[in-house]
Coordinates of C-alpha atoms and ligand atoms in Angstrom, one line a residue:
M1 CA 0.3 -0.1 0.5
E2 CA 3.0 2.2 1.0
N3 CA 4.7 2.2 -2.2
R4 CA 1.8 2.8 -4.9
K5 CA 0.5 5.8 -6.5
P6 CA -2.6 7.2 -5.5
A7 CA -3.6 6.3 -8.5
D8 CA -3.3 3.1 -8.4
I9 CA -5.5 2.1 -5.4
D10 CA -8.5 1.0 -6.5
A11 CA -11.9 3.0 -4.9
S12 CA -13.6 0.2 -2.8
E13 CA -11.1 -0.1 -1.1
I14 CA -11.1 3.1 -0.8
T15 CA -14.4 3.6 0.7
D16 CA -13.4 0.4 2.1
K17 CA -10.9 1.4 4.6
R18 CA -11.5 5.6 4.9
V19 CA -15.6 5.8 4.6
Y20 CA -14.9 6.3 8.8
L21 CA -13.4 9.2 7.5
N22 CA -14.3 12.7 5.7
R23 CA -12.6 13.8 3.3
R24 CA -9.6 16.6 4.7
L25 CA -8.6 13.0 7.1
F26 CA -8.7 11.1 4.1
M27 CA -6.6 13.3 2.3
R28 CA -4.3 13.0 4.2
G29 CA -4.1 9.7 4.8
A30 CA -3.5 10.0 0.3
A31 CA -0.6 12.3 0.9
L32 CA 1.1 10.0 3.1
A33 CA 0.7 6.8 1.4
A34 CA 3.4 8.6 -1.8
T35 CA 6.1 8.1 -0.7
T36 CA 8.0 9.3 -4.0
A37 CA 8.8 13.2 -4.4
A38 CA 7.3 11.8 -7.9
T39 CA 3.8 10.7 -6.3
G40 CA 4.1 13.7 -5.0
L41 CA 4.0 16.4 -7.0
L42 CA 1.3 14.0 -9.7
Y43 CA -1.5 13.8 -5.8
R44 CA -0.1 17.6 -5.7
K45 CA -1.9 18.3 -8.8
L46 CA -4.9 16.3 -8.6
N47 CA -5.6 17.5 -4.9
P48 CA -4.5 21.5 -6.2
Q49 CA -5.4 22.3 -2.6
P50 CA -5.3 20.2 0.1
V51 CA -6.7 21.4 3.6
E52 CA -4.5 19.2 5.4
T53 CA -1.6 20.4 6.5
T54 CA -0.1 18.6 9.6
K55 CA 2.2 15.5 8.5
R56 CA 2.4 11.8 11.1
E57 CA 5.5 13.2 11.6
E58 CA 4.9 16.0 12.6
L59 CA 2.5 15.0 15.3
A60 CA 4.9 12.7 16.6
G61 CA 7.3 14.4 17.0
F62 CA 6.1 17.8 17.9
A63 CA 2.6 17.7 17.9
K64 CA 1.9 21.9 19.1
P65 CA -0.2 22.2 21.9
T66 CA -3.2 24.0 21.5
S67 CA -5.2 26.8 24.6
D68 CA -8.0 24.4 24.0
G69 CA -6.2 21.8 25.3
F70 CA -7.1 19.8 21.4
R71 CA -3.4 19.4 20.9
A72 CA -1.0 17.6 23.8
N73 CA 2.8 19.0 23.2
E74 CA 4.1 14.8 23.4
K75 CA 5.4 12.6 22.1
L76 CA 2.6 10.4 20.6
T77 CA 2.2 7.0 22.0
P78 CA 3.8 4.4 19.1
L79 CA 0.5 2.5 17.0
A80 CA 1.7 -1.2 18.2
D81 CA 1.0 0.4 22.2
I82 CA -1.7 1.8 21.5
T83 CA -3.6 -1.0 19.7
N84 CA -2.1 -4.4 21.9
Y85 CA -1.8 -2.5 25.6
N86 CA -5.6 -2.6 26.1
N87 CA -8.3 -2.6 28.9
F88 CA -10.9 -4.2 27.1
Y89 CA -13.1 -6.7 29.5
E90 CA -15.7 -8.2 26.8
F91 CA -12.7 -9.7 24.8
S92 CA -9.8 -10.7 28.2
T93 CA -8.7 -9.0 31.0
D94 CA -5.0 -9.8 30.0
K95 CA -3.7 -6.2 27.6
G96 CA -1.7 -7.7 25.9
A97 CA -4.9 -10.6 24.5
V98 CA -7.7 -7.5 23.9
A99 CA -5.6 -7.0 20.1
S100 CA -6.6 -10.7 19.0
E101 CA -9.3 -12.1 20.8
S102 CA -11.5 -9.0 19.3
K103 CA -9.8 -9.5 16.1
G104 CA -12.9 -9.8 13.5
F105 CA -15.0 -8.4 15.3
V106 CA -18.0 -7.0 13.5
T107 CA -19.8 -3.3 13.4
K108 CA -21.8 -3.4 10.3
P109 CA -24.2 -2.8 10.3
W110 CA -24.1 -0.6 13.5
T111 CA -26.7 2.2 15.2
V112 CA -26.3 3.7 18.4
S113 CA -29.8 4.8 20.0
V114 CA -29.9 8.0 22.0
E115 CA -33.2 8.8 24.6
G116 CA -34.6 9.1 27.1
L117 CA -35.1 13.0 28.4
V118 CA -35.2 14.9 25.4
N119 CA -37.6 15.7 22.5
K120 CA -36.1 14.2 19.9
P121 CA -35.2 10.7 20.3
R122 CA -32.7 8.9 17.3
S123 CA -30.9 6.3 16.2
F124 CA -28.4 6.9 14.1
D125 CA -26.6 5.4 12.8
L126 CA -23.0 4.5 12.0
N127 CA -23.3 6.3 8.8
K128 CA -24.6 8.9 9.9
L129 CA -22.2 9.1 13.1
L130 CA -19.6 9.2 10.5
S131 CA -20.9 12.1 8.4
F132 CA -19.7 14.1 11.5
P133 CA -17.1 16.4 10.9
L134 CA -13.6 14.7 12.5
E135 CA -11.6 16.3 14.3
E136 CA -8.0 15.5 14.6
R137 CA -7.4 15.4 19.1
V138 CA -4.5 14.5 20.7
Y139 CA -5.0 12.9 24.2
R140 CA -3.5 12.2 27.0
L141 CA -5.6 9.3 28.7
R142 CA -3.9 8.4 31.6
C143 CA -5.0 4.6 32.8
V144 CA -6.0 4.1 36.9
E145 CA -3.8 2.2 37.1
G146 CA -1.1 4.8 37.2
W147 CA 0.3 4.1 33.0
S148 CA -0.6 6.8 30.9
M149 CA -0.4 6.8 26.6
V150 CA -1.4 10.3 24.4
I151 CA -3.1 9.5 21.8
P152 CA -4.4 10.9 18.5
W153 CA -8.5 10.2 18.5
I154 CA -9.8 11.2 15.1
G155 CA -13.5 12.1 16.2
F156 CA -16.2 14.7 16.6
P157 CA -17.9 16.4 20.3
L158 CA -20.1 14.5 22.1
A159 CA -22.0 17.9 21.8
K160 CA -22.5 17.9 18.4
L161 CA -24.3 14.8 19.4
L162 CA -26.5 15.7 22.1
E163 CA -27.9 18.6 20.1
E164 CA -29.7 16.3 17.6
V165 CA -31.5 15.2 20.0
E166 CA -32.9 17.8 22.3
P167 CA -32.3 16.9 26.0
T168 CA -35.0 18.5 27.8
E169 CA -34.4 20.8 30.6
Q170 CA -35.3 18.2 33.3
A171 CA -32.2 15.8 31.8
K172 CA -29.3 15.8 33.6
Y173 CA -26.5 13.1 33.2
V174 CA -25.7 10.5 30.4
A175 CA -25.5 7.3 30.9
F176 CA -23.8 5.7 28.0
Q177 CA -24.2 1.1 27.7
T178 CA -21.8 -0.7 25.8
L179 CA -23.1 -3.7 23.9
Y180 CA -23.8 -6.9 25.3
D181 CA -24.0 -10.3 22.4
P182 CA -20.9 -12.5 24.5
K183 CA -21.5 -13.9 20.9
R184 CA -19.5 -11.0 19.5
M185 CA -17.3 -10.4 23.2
P186 CA -16.7 -13.7 24.3
N187 CA -15.6 -12.6 28.5
Q188 CA -19.7 -12.0 28.3
R189 CA -19.7 -15.5 29.5
T190 CA -18.2 -14.7 32.0
G191 CA -19.4 -12.8 35.2
V192 CA -15.9 -10.7 35.6
L193 CA -18.2 -7.9 35.8
D194 CA -21.7 -6.8 35.5
W195 CA -22.8 -7.0 31.7
P196 CA -23.3 -4.8 29.6
Y197 CA -20.3 -2.0 30.6
V198 CA -21.8 0.9 31.4
E199 CA -20.4 4.9 32.1
G200 CA -22.0 7.9 33.2
L201 CA -21.3 11.7 33.0
R202 CA -22.4 14.7 34.0
L203 CA -24.4 16.6 31.5
D204 CA -22.0 20.2 31.7
E205 CA -19.2 16.8 31.3
A206 CA -20.9 15.5 28.8
M207 CA -21.4 18.9 26.6
H208 CA -18.0 20.6 26.9
P209 CA -16.1 20.7 23.7
L210 CA -13.0 18.4 25.5
T211 CA -15.4 15.8 25.3
I212 CA -15.7 13.5 21.9
L213 CA -17.1 9.9 20.9
A214 CA -13.7 8.8 18.6
T215 CA -14.6 6.9 15.6
G216 CA -10.9 6.4 14.9
L217 CA -6.8 7.6 16.0
Y218 CA -3.5 7.7 13.4
G219 CA -5.7 8.5 10.2
E220 CA -7.1 5.1 10.6
V221 CA -10.9 4.0 11.2
L222 CA -10.7 2.7 15.0
P223 CA -9.5 -1.2 15.7
P224 CA -11.7 -2.8 17.3
Q225 CA -9.5 -3.6 20.1
D226 CA -9.5 0.5 21.1
G227 CA -13.9 0.8 20.6
A228 CA -14.8 0.1 17.6
P229 CA -16.9 1.6 15.4
I230 CA -17.5 4.4 18.3
R231 CA -16.5 5.0 21.9
L232 CA -16.1 7.6 24.2
V233 CA -13.1 10.1 24.7
V234 CA -13.1 12.2 27.9
P235 CA -8.9 13.4 28.8
W236 CA -9.3 14.6 31.9
K237 CA -10.9 11.8 33.5
Y238 CA -9.5 8.1 34.3
G239 CA -9.2 5.1 31.0
F240 CA -12.5 3.3 32.6
K241 CA -14.1 7.1 31.6
S242 CA -14.2 6.1 28.3
I243 CA -16.7 3.5 27.9
K244 CA -16.5 1.8 24.2
S245 CA -18.6 0.0 21.8
I246 CA -21.5 2.2 22.6
V247 CA -24.8 1.1 21.3
K248 CA -27.0 3.5 23.4
I249 CA -27.4 7.2 25.4
Q250 CA -29.0 7.4 27.7
L251 CA -30.7 11.6 28.5
V252 CA -31.2 10.9 32.9
A253 CA -31.9 12.8 35.2
E254 CA -30.2 11.4 38.5
E255 CA -26.6 10.0 38.7
P256 CA -26.6 7.2 36.4
P257 CA -24.7 3.5 38.0
T258 CA -21.8 3.2 35.6
T259 CA -19.6 -0.3 36.0
W260 CA -17.0 0.9 37.9
N261 CA -18.7 1.6 40.8
I262 CA -20.3 -1.0 40.6
Q263 CA -18.0 -3.1 40.8
A264 CA -15.6 -1.5 43.5
S265 CA -18.0 1.7 45.2
N266 CA -14.8 2.0 47.6
E267 CA -12.3 2.2 45.3
Y268 CA -13.9 3.9 41.5
G269 CA -16.2 6.3 42.3
F270 CA -18.6 9.2 39.3
Y271 CA -16.4 11.0 38.6
S272 CA -13.3 9.3 38.4
N273 CA -10.7 12.9 37.1
V274 CA -7.7 12.3 37.0
N275 CA -6.2 13.9 40.7
P276 CA -3.2 12.9 41.6
E277 CA -3.7 14.5 44.8
V278 CA -6.8 11.4 45.8
S279 CA -5.5 8.1 45.9
H280 CA -7.0 5.0 45.1
P281 CA -7.5 2.9 48.2
R282 CA -4.9 0.4 47.4
W283 CA -2.5 2.8 45.3
S284 CA -1.4 6.6 44.7
Q285 CA -2.0 8.4 42.7
A286 CA 0.8 11.1 42.7
T287 CA 2.5 9.3 39.1
E288 CA 2.5 8.1 36.5
R289 CA 3.9 6.2 33.6
R290 CA 4.1 7.1 29.9
I291 CA 3.5 3.5 27.8
G292 CA 7.6 2.8 26.4
E293 CA 8.6 4.9 29.0
F294 CA 10.6 3.8 32.3
R295 CA 10.9 6.4 34.4
M296 CA 8.5 7.7 36.7
R297 CA 6.3 11.7 34.9
E298 CA 4.4 13.6 37.8
T299 CA 0.5 12.8 37.4
L300 CA -1.3 16.0 36.6
M301 CA -4.3 17.9 38.0
F302 CA -6.9 16.3 35.8
N303 CA -4.5 15.2 34.2
G304 CA -3.4 18.3 33.2
Y305 CA -6.8 19.9 31.4
S306 CA -6.8 22.0 34.3
E307 CA -7.5 24.8 32.2
Q308 CA -10.0 23.6 30.8
V309 CA -12.0 21.9 33.6
A310 CA -11.3 23.2 36.8
H311 CA -14.4 25.2 37.1
L312 CA -16.9 22.8 36.2
Y313 CA -16.0 21.2 40.0
Q314 CA -16.3 24.3 41.5
G315 CA -16.6 24.5 44.8
M316 CA -16.9 20.9 45.3
D317 CA -15.7 18.4 47.9
L318 CA -13.6 16.5 45.7
E319 CA -11.9 13.9 48.4
Q320 CA -15.8 12.9 48.6
Y321 CA -16.9 13.1 44.7
F322 CA -13.6 11.2 43.6
Ligands
MTE401 N1 -17.1 -1.9 27.2 C1 -15.7 -1.2 27.6 N2 -15.1 0.1 27.8 C2 -14.0 0.4 28.3 C3 -13.1 -0.4 29.2 C4 -14.4 -2.2 29.0 O1 -13.5 -2.9 29.7 N3 -15.5 -2.3 28.2 N4 -11.9 -1.2 29.8 C5 -11.3 1.0 30.0 C6 -10.9 0.4 30.8 S1 -10.4 0.6 32.0 C7 -9.1 2.3 29.7 S2 -7.9 2.7 30.8 C8 -9.8 2.8 28.8 C9 -8.4 1.5 27.4 O2 -9.0 2.5 26.6 P1 -7.9 2.2 25.5 O3 -7.6 0.2 25.3 O4 -8.2 2.2 24.2 O5 -6.7 1.9 25.9 O6 -11.3 1.1 27.7 C10 -12.1 1.6 29.1 N5 -13.6 1.5 28.1
MO402 MO1 -8.6 2.2 32.4

């Protein structure tokens, strides 16, 4: 694939591989595929005004930070690590085995039903979801177990989807649900968690511009192990809030139940904001190890997104609401 000219790439192949990405991102993918100067020139001739200017190499080393927090100024975690060190209990509790256990996970057809306290409840076909304008966001992901990654997600703000269904005045929280289908998610045959996996956000957290629904990463469609075809990403919260393979989103009036809180309520609270000052009962949350590094890093309040999100929790006791 890398050595072929864009003209050699079969149209159906492109549709299949890139169907999740909007034109802007697809163009960048095509540009990256053109490795020689000659094909690069041909590409530029055929496409005189490419909008996307970020090259993968730039992203990997020198992603410039943005004041809105959309782009972290840190080296990206290699794709191989992002796709081979996963938490996704529906497939395996072994982080190294999720990739192989989820291989071939069928995500077509797929619908996400958005319902509850809304004026316009609606089922969104995956194609409709993929037609939302996609953006690339480089976010830190901090797992509650103490490791972290820096991931170039592709997705759209959750707020865009919620605006379409018009939450009513009564809606105060958003509840999310993963697919329940033990035939396709074999580890759901075990009782390791209460299925389906569920998560929740307060409505203002859900509407925050940093909160996205991701459909891709590293310029490619989201691989099964990372939550295909659509998963939540809330960069200032511990990784487990980022629920994968979502099929249902409900607007509700009361704080909804969440999987890890059901599992161990003294260890995992509803908010689960990254907070180096509040320890997990069995370990400190003050430091983390970036995957691929050996040294420990200091964990930052709200995972480094204080400037953007601290106001959401003003006046709240974060030890009580952990
Ligand atoms: N449905 C579902 N979503 C899930 C999980 C899971 O087991 N099931 N694990 C969570 C945890 S604990 C983390 S740290 C992140 C990991 O995301 P990643 O594998 O893409 O890095 O996914 C979260 N989302
Ligand atoms: Mo996690």
